[in-house]
Coordinates of C-alpha atoms in Angstrom, one line a residue:
M18 CA 0.4 0.1 0.2
S19 CA 1.6 3.3 -1.1
R20 CA -0.7 5.9 -0.1
R21 CA -1.1 5.6 4.2
W22 CA -0.6 8.2 7.2
W23 CA 1.2 11.1 4.9
I24 CA -2.2 11.5 3.1
I25 CA -3.7 12.4 6.2
L26 CA -1.4 13.7 7.7
P27 CA -0.3 16.7 5.7
L28 CA -4.1 17.7 6.1
F29 CA -2.9 18.3 9.6
A30 CA 0.3 20.1 9.2
V31 CA -1.8 22.8 6.7
L32 CA -4.2 23.3 9.8
C33 CA -1.0 23.5 12.1
M34 CA 0.5 26.2 10.1
T35 CA -3.2 28.5 10.1
S36 CA -4.1 27.7 13.2
A37 CA -3.1 31.3 14.9
C38 CA -5.8 33.5 15.9
T39 CA -7.4 36.2 14.1
E40 CA -10.3 37.2 15.8
A41 CA -10.2 38.7 19.7
V42 CA -13.2 35.7 20.8
L43 CA -10.2 33.1 19.6
C44 CA -7.5 34.5 21.5
D45 CA -9.6 34.2 24.6
S46 CA -7.7 30.7 25.3
H47 CA -4.1 31.9 26.0
L48 CA -5.5 34.2 28.9
G49 CA -4.7 32.1 31.7
H50 CA -7.9 30.6 33.1
D51 CA -9.6 27.7 30.3
G52 CA -10.8 25.1 31.6
N53 CA -8.4 21.7 31.5
I54 CA -9.9 18.3 29.7
R55 CA -9.3 14.8 29.8
F56 CA -10.6 12.4 27.5
D57 CA -11.7 9.0 27.6
Y58 CA -13.3 6.6 25.2
D59 CA -16.1 4.1 25.9
W60 CA -16.0 0.5 23.5
T61 CA -18.5 -1.0 24.3
V62 CA -20.0 -1.1 20.3
A63 CA -16.2 -2.8 19.3
D64 CA -17.2 -5.7 20.7
G65 CA -13.2 -7.1 20.0
A66 CA -12.9 -5.2 16.5
Q67 CA -9.5 -3.7 15.8
L68 CA -8.9 -0.1 17.5
P69 CA -7.5 2.5 16.3
D70 CA -4.2 3.6 17.8
S71 CA -5.7 7.3 17.8
M72 CA -8.8 9.8 17.4
A73 CA -8.4 13.5 16.3
V74 CA -11.5 15.3 18.0
M75 CA -12.8 18.3 16.8
A76 CA -13.5 21.2 20.0
V77 CA -16.9 23.2 18.6
R78 CA -17.6 26.4 20.7
V79 CA -21.6 27.0 19.7
I80 CA -21.3 30.4 20.4
N81 CA -18.9 33.1 20.3
H82 CA -16.9 30.9 17.7
Y83 CA -13.8 28.7 18.8
K84 CA -12.5 25.7 17.9
C85 CA -10.0 23.4 18.3
G86 CA -8.4 20.5 16.6
M87 CA -6.4 17.5 19.2
M88 CA -5.2 14.5 18.4
I89 CA -5.4 10.9 21.8
S90 CA -4.4 8.0 21.9
T91 CA -6.9 5.3 22.6
E92 CA -4.3 3.7 24.7
N93 CA -2.5 6.2 27.3
L94 CA -5.5 8.7 26.6
R95 CA -2.5 11.5 26.2
G96 CA -2.2 13.4 22.7
H97 CA -1.2 17.1 21.0
Y98 CA -3.0 19.4 19.1
F99 CA -3.5 19.5 15.5
Y100 CA -5.0 23.3 15.6
N101 CA -5.8 26.4 17.1
A102 CA -3.4 25.4 20.2
P103 CA -2.8 27.7 23.2
D104 CA 0.9 29.2 23.4
N105 CA 0.8 27.8 27.1
V106 CA 0.7 24.4 26.5
E107 CA 1.2 22.4 29.4
G108 CA 3.5 18.9 28.5
W109 CA 2.8 15.8 30.5
I110 CA 5.7 15.3 32.6
D111 CA 5.8 10.9 33.1
P112 CA 5.0 10.8 37.2
S113 CA 7.6 7.7 36.8
I114 CA 10.2 9.1 36.1
V115 CA 12.2 11.0 39.4
P116 CA 15.2 13.7 38.5
P117 CA 18.6 12.5 40.7
E118 CA 18.7 14.6 43.2
P119 CA 22.0 17.1 42.3
P120 CA 25.2 16.8 44.7
G121 CA 26.0 18.8 47.5
P122 CA 28.8 21.8 47.3
R123 CA 31.9 19.9 48.9
I124 CA 35.1 22.4 50.4
D125 CA 38.2 21.5 48.0
N126 CA 41.2 23.3 49.4
N127 CA 39.3 25.8 51.8
F128 CA 36.9 26.6 48.6
T129 CA 33.4 25.8 48.4
I130 CA 32.9 24.0 44.9
D131 CA 28.8 24.0 44.5
P132 CA 28.3 21.8 41.0
T133 CA 24.9 23.5 40.5
E134 CA 26.3 26.8 40.4
P135 CA 28.3 28.0 36.6
Y136 CA 31.5 27.5 36.9
N137 CA 31.7 25.7 40.5
G138 CA 31.1 29.1 41.8
G139 CA 33.9 30.4 40.0
E140 CA 34.4 33.0 37.6
S141 CA 34.0 32.1 34.2
P142 CA 37.3 31.3 32.4
D143 CA 35.7 32.5 29.1
P144 CA 33.2 35.7 29.4
V145 CA 30.4 35.5 27.1
D146 CA 28.6 38.2 26.1
P147 CA 24.7 37.5 26.6
E148 CA 24.4 39.2 23.5
D149 CA 26.3 36.2 21.0
E150 CA 24.3 33.6 23.4
E151 CA 21.7 31.2 21.4
E152 CA 18.8 31.0 22.8
E153 CA 17.3 27.1 22.6
P154 CA 14.0 26.9 19.9
E155 CA 11.6 26.6 21.1
T156 CA 8.7 23.7 20.8
P157 CA 6.1 24.0 18.8
S158 CA 2.8 24.0 20.9
E159 CA 1.2 21.4 18.6
E160 CA 4.6 19.0 19.4
I161 CA 3.8 18.8 22.8
E162 CA 2.4 16.1 24.6
V163 CA -0.1 16.4 27.2
D164 CA -2.8 14.2 29.3
H165 CA -5.5 17.4 29.2
F166 CA -6.2 19.9 26.7
Q167 CA -7.2 23.8 27.6
L168 CA -10.5 24.7 26.4
P169 CA -11.7 28.6 27.1
K170 CA -15.5 28.5 29.2
G171 CA -18.1 28.1 27.1
S172 CA -20.7 25.3 25.9
Y173 CA -19.2 23.0 23.0
K174 CA -19.9 20.2 20.7
F175 CA -17.5 17.3 20.5
Y176 CA -17.0 15.3 17.8
A177 CA -14.3 12.4 17.4
M178 CA -13.1 9.7 13.9
S179 CA -10.9 7.3 13.8
M180 CA -6.8 7.9 13.1
D181 CA -4.1 5.5 12.1
K182 CA -0.7 6.2 11.2
N183 CA -0.2 2.6 10.1
L184 CA -3.0 1.3 8.9
Y185 CA -5.9 3.7 7.6
D186 CA -6.2 4.3 4.0
H187 CA -8.7 7.5 3.4
V188 CA -9.2 10.7 4.2
Y189 CA -11.7 13.1 5.8
T190 CA -12.1 16.0 3.6
N191 CA -13.3 19.6 4.6
V192 CA -11.8 19.3 7.8
P193 CA -9.5 22.3 7.4
Q194 CA -12.2 24.8 6.0
Y195 CA -15.2 23.2 8.7
L196 CA -12.3 24.4 11.4
E197 CA -11.5 27.4 9.7
N198 CA -15.1 28.8 9.1
D199 CA -16.8 30.4 12.0
G200 CA -20.3 29.2 13.1
T201 CA -22.4 30.4 10.0
G202 CA -19.9 28.5 7.6
M203 CA -19.4 24.9 6.4
Q204 CA -21.2 22.8 8.4
Y205 CA -20.3 19.6 10.4
D206 CA -22.2 17.2 8.3
E207 CA -20.2 18.7 5.4
V208 CA -17.1 16.8 6.5
E209 CA -16.7 13.0 4.5
F210 CA -14.9 10.2 4.7
V211 CA -13.4 8.9 1.0
Y212 CA -11.8 6.1 0.2
N213 CA -8.6 6.2 -0.9
T214 CA -8.5 3.8 -4.0
H215 CA -6.0 1.6 -6.0
R216 CA -5.0 0.0 -9.7
Y217 CA -4.6 -2.9 -11.0
H218 CA -4.3 -2.5 -14.3
P219 CA -1.0 -0.7 -15.2
D220 CA -1.1 2.5 -16.3
E221 CA 0.6 4.6 -18.8
N222 CA 3.5 3.6 -17.8
G223 CA 2.9 0.1 -17.0
N224 CA 2.8 0.8 -13.1
V225 CA 0.4 -0.8 -10.5
D226 CA 0.4 0.2 -7.0
L227 CA -2.1 -2.8 -5.4
V228 CA -1.0 -6.1 -6.3
S229 CA -4.3 -7.9 -6.8
L230 CA -4.9 -11.0 -4.7
L231 CA -7.9 -13.0 -7.1
G232 CA -5.3 -12.6 -10.4
Q233 CA -7.7 -11.9 -12.7
D234 CA -10.4 -8.8 -13.0
Y235 CA -13.9 -10.2 -14.8
N236 CA -15.4 -7.4 -13.4
Q237 CA -13.4 -4.2 -14.3
G238 CA -14.4 -0.3 -14.6
F239 CA -14.8 0.6 -10.2
D240 CA -11.8 1.5 -8.6
I241 CA -9.9 -0.6 -5.9
I242 CA -9.8 -0.3 -1.9
M243 CA -7.5 -2.1 -0.2
T244 CA -8.2 -5.3 1.6
D245 CA -8.1 -6.2 5.3
Y246 CA -9.6 -2.7 6.0
P247 CA -10.0 -2.0 8.9
P248 CA -13.8 -1.1 11.1
I249 CA -13.7 3.1 11.0
F250 CA -15.3 5.0 13.8
V251 CA -16.8 8.2 15.1
G252 CA -18.0 10.0 17.6
Q253 CA -20.0 12.6 19.3
V254 CA -20.6 14.5 22.9
D255 CA -23.6 16.8 22.9
L256 CA -23.4 19.8 24.7
T257 CA -21.0 20.4 27.4
D258 CA -20.0 24.0 29.1
V259 CA -17.1 24.5 30.0
E260 CA -16.3 26.7 32.6
D261 CA -12.9 28.9 34.1
H262 CA -10.1 26.7 35.3
A263 CA -12.5 23.5 35.6
E264 CA -11.4 19.8 36.2
M265 CA -13.2 17.6 34.0
A266 CA -13.6 14.6 32.0
V267 CA -15.6 14.3 28.8
T268 CA -16.0 10.4 27.7
F269 CA -16.9 9.8 23.8
K270 CA -18.8 6.1 22.9
P271 CA -17.7 5.8 19.3
R272 CA -20.2 3.6 16.8
L273 CA -19.4 1.9 13.5
L274 CA -19.8 4.0 10.5
S275 CA -18.5 1.3 8.6
Q276 CA -20.5 -2.0 8.7
N277 CA -19.0 -5.6 9.4
I278 CA -19.9 -8.4 7.1
D279 CA -19.6 -11.8 7.0
I280 CA -19.5 -13.8 4.2
N281 CA -20.1 -18.3 3.8
F282 CA -20.3 -20.5 1.2
D283 CA -19.7 -24.0 1.0
I284 CA -17.7 -26.1 -1.3
E285 CA -18.2 -29.3 -1.9
K286 CA -15.4 -31.7 -3.2
D287 CA -16.2 -34.1 -5.7
V288 CA -12.7 -36.7 -4.5
S289 CA -14.6 -39.7 -6.7
K290 CA -12.4 -40.1 -8.8
I291 CA -8.4 -38.2 -7.4
P292 CA -8.7 -36.8 -3.9
F293 CA -7.3 -32.7 -3.7
V294 CA -7.2 -30.4 -1.1
V295 CA -8.6 -26.9 -1.6
E296 CA -5.6 -24.6 -0.6
S297 CA -6.6 -21.0 -1.0
V298 CA -9.9 -19.1 -1.6
V299 CA -9.5 -15.0 -2.6
G300 CA -12.8 -13.1 -2.8
E301 CA -14.1 -9.7 -4.8
I302 CA -17.0 -7.9 -3.9
S303 CA -18.0 -4.9 -6.1
G304 CA -20.6 -2.2 -4.6
I305 CA -18.8 -0.9 -1.9
P306 CA -20.2 3.0 -1.4
S307 CA -17.0 5.3 -2.4
K308 CA -17.6 7.7 0.7
C309 CA -20.2 9.4 2.9
S310 CA -20.8 12.3 5.2
L311 CA -18.7 11.4 8.4
F312 CA -21.1 12.5 11.2
D313 CA -24.3 11.2 10.1
G314 CA -23.1 8.1 7.6
H315 CA -25.2 9.2 4.4
L316 CA -23.3 7.3 2.2
Y317 CA -22.6 8.3 -1.5
L318 CA -24.0 5.5 -3.8
K319 CA -23.6 7.0 -7.2
K320 CA -20.2 5.8 -7.7
T321 CA -19.3 2.3 -5.7
N322 CA -16.0 0.3 -5.2
K323 CA -14.8 -3.2 -4.5
M324 CA -12.5 -4.7 -2.5
Q325 CA -11.0 -8.4 -3.0
F326 CA -10.7 -10.4 0.7
T327 CA -8.9 -13.6 2.0
T328 CA -10.9 -15.6 3.5
T329 CA -10.4 -18.6 6.2
L330 CA -11.7 -22.7 5.6
T331 CA -13.6 -24.3 8.1
N332 CA -15.6 -27.4 9.3
E333 CA -19.0 -27.2 9.5
S334 CA -19.0 -25.8 13.0
G335 CA -16.9 -22.4 12.2
T336 CA -13.1 -24.2 13.8
P337 CA -10.4 -22.9 10.9
I338 CA -8.8 -26.0 9.6
V339 CA -6.7 -27.2 6.9
D340 CA -8.3 -28.8 4.5
D341 CA -7.4 -32.2 3.8
V342 CA -7.6 -35.3 1.0
N343 CA -10.6 -37.2 3.6
N344 CA -13.1 -33.6 3.5
T345 CA -15.7 -33.7 1.0
K346 CA -16.8 -30.5 1.9
V347 CA -15.1 -27.3 3.2
R348 CA -16.8 -24.1 4.1
V349 CA -15.2 -20.5 3.4
H350 CA -15.3 -17.9 5.9
A351 CA -14.4 -13.6 5.4
N352 CA -14.9 -11.0 7.5
I353 CA -14.8 -7.4 5.4
N354 CA -15.3 -3.7 6.9
V355 CA -16.9 -1.8 4.1
L356 CA -19.1 1.3 4.5
S357 CA -21.9 -1.0 3.3
I358 CA -23.2 -2.9 -0.2
L359 CA -25.0 -2.2 -3.1
H360 CA -27.0 -4.9 -4.6
S361 CA -26.9 -5.0 -8.3
A362 CA -30.1 -3.6 -10.7
K363 CA -31.3 -6.9 -11.5
P364 CA -30.5 -11.0 -10.3
T365 CA -29.1 -11.5 -13.9
D366 CA -26.2 -9.0 -14.3
L367 CA -22.5 -10.8 -13.8
T368 CA -21.3 -7.6 -14.1
G369 CA -21.8 -4.1 -11.6
P370 CA -22.5 -3.9 -8.0
G371 CA -22.8 -6.9 -5.7
I372 CA -21.1 -9.4 -8.0
L373 CA -18.7 -11.2 -5.7
Q374 CA -16.0 -12.7 -8.0
L375 CA -13.8 -16.4 -6.6
S376 CA -10.8 -17.7 -7.5
L377 CA -9.9 -21.3 -5.6
S378 CA -6.7 -22.6 -5.2
Y379 CA -6.7 -26.3 -5.3
K380 CA -3.6 -28.9 -5.8
F381 CA -3.8 -33.3 -6.2
Q382 CA -1.1 -35.6 -7.1
R383 CA -0.8 -37.2 -10.6
A384 CA 0.7 -40.1 -11.6
N385 CA 3.4 -40.0 -13.9
D386 CA 3.9 -42.3 -17.3
D387 CA 7.2 -43.5 -15.4
G388 CA 5.8 -44.3 -12.2
T389 CA 6.4 -41.8 -10.1
T390 CA 4.2 -38.7 -8.9
S391 CA 4.0 -34.9 -9.5
E392 CA 1.7 -32.4 -7.5
V393 CA -0.8 -30.7 -9.9
V394 CA -1.8 -26.5 -8.5
R395 CA -4.7 -25.7 -10.0
K396 CA -6.9 -22.3 -9.9
V397 CA -10.6 -22.4 -11.3
F398 CA -12.0 -18.8 -11.1
G399 CA -16.1 -18.3 -11.2
K400 CA -18.5 -15.2 -10.0
V401 CA -21.4 -14.6 -9.1
N402 CA -24.4 -12.3 -8.5
L403 CA -25.4 -11.3 -5.4
Y404 CA -28.9 -9.7 -5.8
N405 CA -30.8 -12.3 -4.2
V406 CA -28.8 -12.6 -1.0
L407 CA -28.1 -8.7 -0.7
K408 CA -31.7 -7.8 -1.0
E409 CA -32.2 -9.9 1.5
A410 CA -29.9 -9.1 3.8
N411 CA -30.7 -5.9 3.8
L412 CA -27.6 -3.7 4.1
I413 CA -29.3 -0.5 3.2
E414 CA -32.1 1.5 4.4
Y415 CA -33.2 4.9 2.5
S416 CA -35.0 8.0 4.0
S417 CA -38.7 8.3 3.8
N418 CA -38.5 11.0 1.1
M419 CA -35.3 9.0 -0.5
Q420 CA -33.0 12.0 -0.6
Y421 CA -30.5 9.9 1.6
A422 CA -29.3 6.4 2.5
T423 CA -27.4 5.1 5.0
K424 CA -26.4 1.6 6.7
S425 CA -29.2 -0.4 8.4
C426 CA -27.3 -2.2 10.7
D427 CA -23.8 -2.4 12.4
H428 CA -23.3 -6.7 11.4
A429 CA -24.8 -8.5 8.9
V430 CA -24.0 -11.9 7.4
L431 CA -23.9 -13.1 3.6
D432 CA -24.7 -16.5 3.8
I433 CA -24.8 -17.9 0.4
P434 CA -27.1 -20.6 0.0
G435 CA -26.4 -24.3 -2.1
V436 CA -22.7 -25.2 -2.2
L437 CA -20.1 -24.9 -5.0
L438 CA -19.5 -27.8 -5.9
L439 CA -15.9 -29.0 -7.4
N440 CA -14.0 -31.7 -9.4
P441 CA -9.6 -31.9 -9.2
E442 CA -10.1 -31.3 -13.5
G443 CA -11.2 -27.6 -12.5
K444 CA -15.0 -28.1 -13.5
T445 CA -16.9 -26.2 -11.1
S446 CA -21.2 -25.7 -10.8
G447 CA -23.5 -24.7 -7.9
S448 CA -26.1 -26.1 -7.1
V449 CA -29.7 -25.9 -8.0
G450 CA -32.0 -23.6 -5.7
G451 CA -28.8 -21.9 -4.1
G452 CA -26.7 -19.0 -4.5
F453 CA -24.8 -20.5 -6.7
S454 CA -27.6 -21.6 -9.3
S455 CA -26.4 -18.5 -11.3
W456 CA -22.5 -19.6 -10.8
D457 CA -20.3 -18.6 -13.7
Q458 CA -17.5 -20.3 -14.6
I459 CA -14.7 -18.4 -15.9
N460 CA -12.0 -19.4 -19.1
D461 CA -9.3 -17.6 -19.8
P462 CA -7.0 -19.5 -22.3
D463 CA -4.7 -16.3 -22.4
H464 CA -4.1 -17.1 -18.6
P465 CA -3.0 -20.8 -18.2
V466 CA -2.5 -21.9 -14.6
V467 CA 1.1 -22.9 -14.1
T468 CA 1.9 -25.2 -11.9
D469 CA 4.6 -25.0 -9.4
E470 CA 6.6 -27.5 -11.4
G471 CA 6.6 -25.2 -14.0
E472 CA 4.1 -27.6 -16.1
Q473 CA 1.6 -25.6 -18.8
P474 CA -1.8 -27.9 -17.3
E475 CA -4.5 -28.4 -19.7
L476 CA -7.1 -25.3 -20.0
Y477 CA -10.4 -25.9 -18.2

């Protein structure tokens, strides 16, 4: 992945450079009688999900315009300002670090030597003109780690959003504009979550910026979201009064902006002639909204993306397994975090949103003419329209006036009915009456599968 924290970081760097007070009302955060605010999180909604390492918090005073931006760790609850930091920031001091006691004065040849005094209490052997002394540069307020944040008196609303310097591949648009605008300017619901996307197909210079796990693409025309995307959390705390010199805590109860989805289906193995082993299954789903408004979750459905994902092979009870030649049935499970999934216009479509592509890798032993055996590794590709499954799951709900759409739930399960039948010749079919009844196996003579010994197996 080529675009990570460095995409988000410059945004906040710009904010830091533009955070100087421009109005008299902005500068009341420098008078020395601010309230001291400590932030905390209640992660009940996470239910064991991966947490971001930080949350970006915007404090907005609703009367007498004032806004402040803070980055706060989810682990130790400390952080730093990224917008409109006060001049008198009090840095956090680790209480576990006890400074060593300075050595006391001693008598040497009837002369008292005090190591805490310049030149041990004597005169400087090389006097320096005070005007020539260099002043140590001050640490910018935005770089000082703090365990509390100073806010001037007033009634505030607080908004928080996931940040993770190591993993997230998205941007929040309009954050600088929102913080810089006064109360009658840009509103909080104009701040958006937008996926950064990638290319599987070379550009004019032959460059790609994300390797395809699937290996093939039979549903082109979509931008690509990175695999194994984390959940996205947002939080709000409505009107909270901050008094002069107050010592207080503000606790966020973050909620999921994204939707966590389990995908399950079964593979039935025909091992009557040749036993074989399913090694891996990679999937790709299209129809993921490309963006949404950050704090009200309104989805943008005119443009959708797609995401590839890895899967886990399990037994019927859901326990992860490594397939072996004795298994005749394997369950495939995947878990993804997306804004939601839009279904296709009709169930017969095999391109567009709501299409699941699969790449199945399997291997078996083949007898050679000389009496030896060799391992054959093959892949089979296919795709299926999840129209009926997605309609039944009802992942997206629409407002009564049909003006906007939002996710309908935090978590959903897509159980694809029927089974995918697979034999060692690479033939697949879908069982009747199930989700795989419309399975479309893809034969691609331009991309033959190569065994691990470099052979070209028969095209299937």
